[in-house]
PDB file of C-alpha atoms in Angstrom:
ATOM      1  CA  MET A 369      25.922 -23.461  12.753  1.00 57.00           C
ATOM      2  CA  THR A 370      26.552 -26.908  11.313  1.00 64.00           C
ATOM      3  CA  GLY A 371      26.770 -27.438   7.568  1.00 64.00           C
ATOM      4  CA  VAL A 372      24.341 -30.034   6.230  1.00 64.00           C
ATOM      5  CA  GLN A 373      25.506 -30.649   2.692  1.00 66.00           C
ATOM      6  CA  THR A 374      26.960 -28.959  -0.341  1.00 67.00           C
ATOM      7  CA  CYS A 375      24.441 -27.750  -2.898  1.00 64.00           C
ATOM      8  CA  ALA A 376      25.206 -28.865  -6.443  1.00 67.00           C
ATOM      9  CA  LEU A 377      23.174 -26.013  -7.954  1.00 68.00           C
ATOM     10  CA  PRO A 378      24.780 -22.580  -8.547  1.00 72.00           C
ATOM     11  CA  ILE A 379      22.463 -20.907  -6.043  1.00 74.00           C
ATOM     12  CA  SER A 380      22.570 -19.962  -2.386  1.00 77.00           C
ATOM     13  CA  GLY A 381      20.079 -18.883   0.224  1.00 79.00           C
ATOM     14  CA  THR A 382      18.293 -19.822   3.399  1.00 83.00           C
ATOM     15  CA  THR A 383      15.409 -22.209   3.949  1.00 84.00           C
ATOM     16  CA  ILE A 384      13.109 -21.464   6.881  1.00 87.00           C
ATOM     17  CA  SER A 385      10.602 -24.042   8.067  1.00 89.00           C
ATOM     18  CA  PHE A 386       7.681 -23.143  10.311  1.00 87.00           C
ATOM     19  CA  VAL A 387       5.383 -25.644  11.959  1.00 90.00           C
ATOM     20  CA  PRO A 388       2.610 -24.132  14.124  1.00 91.00           C
ATOM     21  CA  ASP A 389       2.311 -25.446  17.658  1.00 93.00           C
ATOM     22  CA  ALA A 390      -1.149 -26.920  18.270  1.00 93.00           C
ATOM     23  CA  GLU A 391      -0.779 -26.134  21.975  1.00 94.00           C
ATOM     24  CA  ILE A 392      -0.579 -22.406  21.159  1.00 94.00           C
ATOM     25  CA  PHE A 393      -2.748 -22.005  18.056  1.00 90.00           C
ATOM     26  CA  GLU A 394      -6.365 -23.107  17.979  1.00 92.00           C
ATOM     27  CA  ASP A 395      -6.202 -23.873  14.252  1.00 92.00           C
ATOM     28  CA  VAL A 396      -2.909 -25.075  12.770  1.00 91.00           C
ATOM     29  CA  ARG A 397      -4.180 -25.416   9.221  1.00 91.00           C
ATOM     30  CA  PHE A 398      -2.837 -22.959   6.648  1.00 91.00           C
ATOM     31  CA  ASP A 399      -5.436 -21.123   4.585  1.00 92.00           C
ATOM     32  CA  ARG A 400      -4.186 -20.819   1.029  1.00 93.00           C
ATOM     33  CA  ASP A 401      -6.298 -17.766   0.196  1.00 94.00           C
ATOM     34  CA  THR A 402      -4.913 -15.872   3.203  1.00 94.00           C
ATOM     35  CA  LEU A 403      -1.327 -16.693   2.251  1.00 95.00           C
ATOM     36  CA  ALA A 404      -1.950 -15.854  -1.414  1.00 96.00           C
ATOM     37  CA  HIS A 405      -3.439 -12.465  -0.522  1.00 96.00           C
ATOM     38  CA  ARG A 406      -0.462 -11.529   1.649  1.00 96.00           C
ATOM     39  CA  MET A 407       2.145 -12.754  -0.834  1.00 96.00           C
ATOM     40  CA  ARG A 408       0.494 -10.868  -3.701  1.00 97.00           C
ATOM     41  CA  GLU A 409       0.434  -7.784  -1.480  1.00 97.00           C
ATOM     42  CA  MET A 410       4.156  -8.143  -0.677  1.00 97.00           C
ATOM     43  CA  ALA A 411       4.996  -8.571  -4.364  1.00 97.00           C
ATOM     44  CA  PHE A 412       3.138  -5.345  -5.200  1.00 98.00           C
ATOM     45  CA  LEU A 413       4.933  -3.466  -2.411  1.00 97.00           C
ATOM     46  CA  THR A 414       8.398  -4.615  -3.498  1.00 95.00           C
ATOM     47  CA  ALA A 415       8.815  -4.042  -7.226  1.00 95.00           C
ATOM     48  CA  GLY A 416      10.668  -6.886  -8.922  1.00 95.00           C
ATOM     49  CA  LEU A 417      10.358  -9.287  -5.990  1.00 95.00           C
ATOM     50  CA  SER A 418       9.208 -12.753  -7.066  1.00 96.00           C
ATOM     51  CA  LEU A 419       7.138 -14.797  -4.608  1.00 96.00           C
ATOM     52  CA  ARG A 420       5.898 -18.326  -5.235  1.00 95.00           C
ATOM     53  CA  LEU A 421       3.262 -20.260  -3.334  1.00 95.00           C
ATOM     54  CA  VAL A 422       3.061 -24.025  -3.793  1.00 93.00           C
ATOM     55  CA  ASP A 423       0.231 -25.818  -2.009  1.00 93.00           C
ATOM     56  CA  GLU A 424       1.092 -29.508  -1.847  1.00 90.00           C
ATOM     57  CA  ARG A 425      -2.348 -30.360  -0.528  1.00 88.00           C
ATOM     58  CA  GLY A 426      -5.372 -31.092  -2.678  1.00 80.00           C
ATOM     59  CA  ASP A 427      -4.886 -30.012  -6.282  1.00 81.00           C
ATOM     60  CA  GLY A 428      -1.319 -28.862  -5.604  1.00 83.00           C
ATOM     61  CA  SER A 429      -1.804 -25.297  -6.839  1.00 91.00           C
ATOM     62  CA  ASP A 430       1.339 -23.370  -7.795  1.00 95.00           C
ATOM     63  CA  GLU A 431       1.266 -19.595  -8.245  1.00 96.00           C
ATOM     64  CA  THR A 432       3.964 -16.932  -8.619  1.00 97.00           C
ATOM     65  CA  TRP A 433       3.658 -13.149  -8.209  1.00 97.00           C
ATOM     66  CA  ARG A 434       6.081 -10.558  -9.587  1.00 97.00           C
ATOM     67  CA  TYR A 435       5.281  -6.923 -10.395  1.00 98.00           C
ATOM     68  CA  GLU A 436       7.941  -4.711 -11.933  1.00 97.00           C
ATOM     69  CA  GLY A 437       5.606  -1.723 -11.625  1.00 96.00           C
ATOM     70  CA  GLY A 438       5.209  -2.082  -7.864  1.00 97.00           C
ATOM     71  CA  ILE A 439       2.325  -0.200  -6.279  1.00 97.00           C
ATOM     72  CA  ALA A 440       1.346   1.359  -9.626  1.00 97.00           C
ATOM     73  CA  GLU A 441       0.390  -2.154 -10.719  1.00 98.00           C
ATOM     74  CA  TYR A 442      -1.378  -2.590  -7.377  1.00 98.00           C
ATOM     75  CA  VAL A 443      -3.667   0.358  -8.156  1.00 98.00           C
ATOM     76  CA  ALA A 444      -4.245  -0.916 -11.697  1.00 98.00           C
ATOM     77  CA  PHE A 445      -5.158  -4.286 -10.180  1.00 97.00           C
ATOM     78  CA  MET A 446      -7.618  -2.579  -7.824  1.00 97.00           C
ATOM     79  CA  ASN A 447      -9.239  -0.731 -10.745  1.00 98.00           C
ATOM     80  CA  HIS A 448      -9.431  -3.758 -13.021  1.00 97.00           C
ATOM     81  CA  GLY A 449     -12.887  -3.982 -14.580  1.00 96.00           C
ATOM     82  CA  LYS A 450     -13.803  -0.444 -13.505  1.00 97.00           C
ATOM     83  CA  GLU A 451     -14.160   2.661 -15.652  1.00 97.00           C
ATOM     84  CA  VAL A 452     -11.279   4.981 -14.781  1.00 97.00           C
ATOM     85  CA  VAL A 453     -11.556   8.756 -14.820  1.00 96.00           C
ATOM     86  CA  HIS A 454      -8.087   9.369 -16.277  1.00 94.00           C
ATOM     87  CA  PRO A 455      -5.567   7.184 -18.125  1.00 92.00           C
ATOM     88  CA  GLY A 456      -2.513   5.998 -16.264  1.00 93.00           C
ATOM     89  CA  VAL A 457      -1.730   5.689 -12.567  1.00 96.00           C
ATOM     90  CA  VAL A 458      -0.195   8.760 -10.906  1.00 93.00           C
ATOM     91  CA  THR A 459       2.898   7.818  -8.890  1.00 92.00           C
ATOM     92  CA  VAL A 460       5.562   9.454  -6.758  1.00 86.00           C
ATOM     93  CA  ALA A 461       8.646   8.135  -4.992  1.00 85.00           C
ATOM     94  CA  ALA A 462      10.325  10.542  -2.587  1.00 83.00           C
ATOM     95  CA  ARG A 463      12.660  10.546   0.374  1.00 85.00           C
ATOM     96  CA  ASP A 464      12.954  12.831   3.394  1.00 81.00           C
ATOM     97  CA  GLU A 465      16.709  12.775   3.960  1.00 84.00           C
ATOM     98  CA  ALA A 466      16.502  14.496   7.334  1.00 82.00           C
ATOM     99  CA  GLU A 467      14.075  11.960   8.796  1.00 81.00           C
ATOM    100  CA  GLY A 468      15.199   8.945   6.763  1.00 86.00           C
ATOM    101  CA  VAL A 469      11.634   8.389   5.561  1.00 86.00           C
ATOM    102  CA  GLU A 470      10.811   7.039   2.091  1.00 90.00           C
ATOM    103  CA  VAL A 471       7.339   7.563   0.656  1.00 90.00           C
ATOM    104  CA  ASP A 472       5.756   5.857  -2.351  1.00 92.00           C
ATOM    105  CA  VAL A 473       2.273   6.824  -3.504  1.00 93.00           C
ATOM    106  CA  ALA A 474       0.161   5.590  -6.410  1.00 95.00           C
ATOM    107  CA  LEU A 475      -3.385   6.707  -7.200  1.00 95.00           C
ATOM    108  CA  GLN A 476      -6.083   6.715  -9.845  1.00 97.00           C
ATOM    109  CA  TRP A 477      -9.745   7.702  -9.736  1.00 97.00           C
ATOM    110  CA  ASN A 478     -12.578   5.576 -11.107  1.00 98.00           C
ATOM    111  CA  THR A 479     -16.252   6.367 -11.663  1.00 97.00           C
ATOM    112  CA  THR A 480     -17.515   4.568  -8.555  1.00 96.00           C
ATOM    113  CA  TYR A 481     -18.263   6.376  -5.309  1.00 93.00           C
ATOM    114  CA  GLN A 482     -16.441   3.967  -3.024  1.00 94.00           C
ATOM    115  CA  PRO A 483     -12.816   4.810  -2.148  1.00 96.00           C
ATOM    116  CA  ALA A 484     -10.192   2.076  -1.817  1.00 97.00           C
ATOM    117  CA  ILE A 485      -7.144   3.522  -0.058  1.00 96.00           C
ATOM    118  CA  PHE A 486      -4.556   1.171   1.445  1.00 96.00           C
ATOM    119  CA  SER A 487      -1.635   2.267   3.590  1.00 94.00           C
ATOM    120  CA  PHE A 488       1.513   0.409   4.588  1.00 94.00           C
ATOM    121  CA  ALA A 489       4.428   1.114   6.918  1.00 92.00           C
ATOM    122  CA  ASN A 490       7.524  -1.017   6.359  1.00 93.00           C
ATOM    123  CA  ALA A 491       5.318  -3.404   4.343  1.00 93.00           C
ATOM    124  CA  ILE A 492       2.910  -3.828   7.271  1.00 91.00           C
ATOM    125  CA  ASN A 493      -0.703  -3.209   6.293  1.00 92.00           C
ATOM    126  CA  THR A 494      -1.933  -0.392   8.544  1.00 92.00           C
ATOM    127  CA  HIS A 495      -5.652  -1.128   8.274  1.00 88.00           C
ATOM    128  CA  GLU A 496      -6.546   1.711  10.646  1.00 86.00           C
ATOM    129  CA  GLY A 497      -4.386   4.241   8.826  1.00 84.00           C
ATOM    130  CA  GLY A 498      -2.375   6.605  10.961  1.00 86.00           C
ATOM    131  CA  THR A 499      -0.237   9.693  10.489  1.00 86.00           C
ATOM    132  CA  HIS A 500       0.888   8.766   6.960  1.00 87.00           C
ATOM    133  CA  MET A 501      -2.745   8.444   5.862  1.00 89.00           C
ATOM    134  CA  VAL A 502      -3.659  11.756   7.505  1.00 89.00           C
ATOM    135  CA  GLY A 503      -0.774  13.512   5.761  1.00 87.00           C
ATOM    136  CA  PHE A 504      -1.700  12.043   2.386  1.00 90.00           C
ATOM    137  CA  ARG A 505      -5.384  12.919   2.563  1.00 91.00           C
ATOM    138  CA  THR A 506      -4.674  16.435   3.841  1.00 90.00           C
ATOM    139  CA  ALA A 507      -2.255  17.159   0.994  1.00 89.00           C
ATOM    140  CA  LEU A 508      -4.453  15.649  -1.693  1.00 91.00           C
ATOM    141  CA  THR A 509      -7.536  17.566  -0.566  1.00 93.00           C
ATOM    142  CA  ARG A 510      -5.629  20.854  -0.494  1.00 90.00           C
ATOM    143  CA  VAL A 511      -4.086  20.343  -3.920  1.00 89.00           C
ATOM    144  CA  VAL A 512      -7.336  19.288  -5.586  1.00 91.00           C
ATOM    145  CA  ASN A 513      -9.039  22.400  -4.208  1.00 92.00           C
ATOM    146  CA  SER A 514      -6.158  24.629  -5.357  1.00 90.00           C
ATOM    147  CA  TYR A 515      -6.281  23.123  -8.833  1.00 89.00           C
ATOM    148  CA  ALA A 516     -10.065  23.436  -9.025  1.00 91.00           C
ATOM    149  CA  ARG A 517      -9.971  27.128  -8.113  1.00 92.00           C
ATOM    150  CA  ALA A 518      -7.010  27.942 -10.355  1.00 90.00           C
ATOM    151  CA  ASN A 519      -8.849  26.408 -13.304  1.00 90.00           C
ATOM    152  CA  SER A 520     -12.271  27.926 -12.458  1.00 92.00           C
ATOM    153  CA  LEU A 521     -13.780  24.530 -11.641  1.00 93.00           C
ATOM    154  CA  LEU A 522     -14.738  26.028  -8.287  1.00 93.00           C
ATOM    155  CA  LYS A 523     -16.102  29.561  -8.229  1.00 91.00           C
ATOM    156  CA  GLU A 524     -15.319  32.092  -5.539  1.00 88.00           C
ATOM    157  CA  LYS A 525     -18.696  31.532  -3.886  1.00 93.00           C
ATOM    158  CA  ASP A 526     -18.309  27.731  -3.903  1.00 94.00           C
ATOM    159  CA  GLU A 527     -17.170  25.931  -0.786  1.00 95.00           C
ATOM    160  CA  ASN A 528     -14.017  23.850  -0.870  1.00 95.00           C
ATOM    161  CA  LEU A 529     -14.293  20.158  -1.577  1.00 95.00           C
ATOM    162  CA  THR A 530     -14.044  18.028   1.531  1.00 96.00           C
ATOM    163  CA  GLY A 531     -11.744  15.077   2.053  1.00 94.00           C
ATOM    164  CA  GLU A 532     -14.715  12.788   1.502  1.00 95.00           C
ATOM    165  CA  ASP A 533     -15.476  14.504  -1.822  1.00 96.00           C
ATOM    166  CA  VAL A 534     -11.916  14.051  -3.068  1.00 95.00           C
ATOM    167  CA  ALA A 535     -11.808  10.414  -1.945  1.00 96.00           C
ATOM    168  CA  GLU A 536     -14.876   9.375  -3.977  1.00 97.00           C
ATOM    169  CA  GLY A 537     -13.820   6.730  -6.474  1.00 97.00           C
ATOM    170  CA  LEU A 538     -10.165   6.990  -5.458  1.00 97.00           C
ATOM    171  CA  ALA A 539      -7.963   3.905  -5.592  1.00 98.00           C
ATOM    172  CA  ALA A 540      -4.659   4.597  -3.865  1.00 97.00           C
ATOM    173  CA  VAL A 541      -1.738   2.937  -2.131  1.00 97.00           C
ATOM    174  CA  ILE A 542       0.541   4.746   0.327  1.00 95.00           C
ATOM    175  CA  SER A 543       3.705   2.911   1.307  1.00 94.00           C
ATOM    176  CA  VAL A 544       6.231   4.408   3.721  1.00 92.00           C
ATOM    177  CA  ARG A 545       9.546   3.060   4.980  1.00 92.00           C
ATOM    178  CA  LEU A 546      10.989   4.535   8.113  1.00 89.00           C
ATOM    179  CA  PRO A 547      13.776   3.585  10.549  1.00 89.00           C
ATOM    180  CA  GLU A 548      11.779   3.461  13.778  1.00 82.00           C
ATOM    181  CA  PRO A 549       8.055   2.915  13.181  1.00 80.00           C
ATOM    182  CA  GLN A 550       5.779   3.567  16.141  1.00 81.00           C
ATOM    183  CA  PHE A 551       2.602   1.554  15.933  1.00 80.00           C
ATOM    184  CA  GLU A 552      -0.449   1.959  18.123  1.00 77.00           C
ATOM    185  CA  GLY A 553      -1.491  -1.330  19.692  1.00 71.00           C
ATOM    186  CA  GLN A 554      -0.114  -4.856  19.432  1.00 69.00           C
ATOM    187  CA  THR A 555      -1.642  -5.561  16.018  1.00 69.00           C
ATOM    188  CA  LYS A 556       0.362  -2.771  14.311  1.00 71.00           C
ATOM    189  CA  THR A 557      -2.650  -1.611  12.345  1.00 75.00           C
ATOM    190  CA  LYS A 558      -2.145   2.131  12.929  1.00 79.00           C
ATOM    191  CA  LEU A 559       1.019   4.202  12.495  1.00 82.00           C
ATOM    192  CA  GLY A 560       1.755   6.884  15.075  1.00 72.00           C
ATOM    193  CA  ASN A 561       4.999   8.556  13.915  1.00 67.00           C
ATOM    194  CA  THR A 562       4.436  12.319  13.838  1.00 65.00           C
ATOM    195  CA  GLN A 563       7.250  13.025  11.348  1.00 56.00           C
ATOM    196  CA  ASP A 564       5.612  10.657   8.892  1.00 49.00           C
ATOM    197  CA  ARG A 565       2.559  12.887   8.622  1.00 50.00           C
ATOM    198  CA  LYS A 566       4.772  15.777   7.532  1.00 54.00           C
ATOM    199  CA  SER A 567       6.790  13.693   5.047  1.00 51.00           C
ATOM    200  CA  THR A 568       3.723  12.201   3.407  1.00 56.00           C
ATOM    201  CA  ARG A 569       1.940  15.556   3.299  1.00 52.00           C
ATOM    202  CA  LEU A 570       4.864  17.320   1.611  1.00 52.00           C
ATOM    203  CA  ASN A 571       5.655  14.546  -0.846  1.00 54.00           C
ATOM    204  CA  SER A 572       2.024  13.998  -1.817  1.00 54.00           C
ATOM    205  CA  SER A 573       1.644  17.730  -2.328  1.00 56.00           C
ATOM    206  CA  ASP A 574       4.682  17.880  -4.623  1.00 58.00           C
ATOM    207  CA  MET A 575       3.327  14.977  -6.639  1.00 53.00           C
ATOM    208  CA  SER A 576      -0.165  16.341  -7.023  1.00 54.00           C
ATOM    209  CA  GLU A 577       0.765  19.896  -7.933  1.00 56.00           C
ATOM    210  CA  SER A 578       3.082  18.758 -10.707  1.00 56.00           C
ATOM    211  CA  ARG A 579       0.684  16.188 -12.216  1.00 60.00           C
ATOM    212  CA  MET A 580      -2.781  17.620 -11.855  1.00 60.00           C
TER     213      MET A 580
END
């Protein structure tokens, strides 16, 4: 590596430049809205990380994202303008030492019927879900039913609530970090690690039982 020049400012770091190849990509123009969405998403997923997007084209927009509250602020952002069922976002941060898996969950219900549940594995948006989503929904459904029966919200003759029932109006973010993620397909939109289902199920269960 060859040094270019000495920086007079008391900072250090790395500058990476990327220019798309028109012979490979059909469209080499950058869409600001797409970049802004992803950078906001990354800032939510990494609490305290500051990301800035400067568009030197057109009006030269300049926007910075930084969220100290991490995914809890993500859920609050998702519920902005909606009537929430309970105050505050429920969060949990846990680690499975044996598997080296870290799980962060944030959730809050609103009065709509449409669920908004986003899952991530190593900051990659797993649009199709996967084992971490299965583990989360299984644990949450079980705990809500246990709470409802323990507090006589469901009678003995009543059937258990289904996963779809529990998900109504739910805004949630599930973020897992694991050493060797196994994605299904080239687009990495679905997580396939079997141990992640167990970790998410156990950690979500611990969270829900203590905060219901």
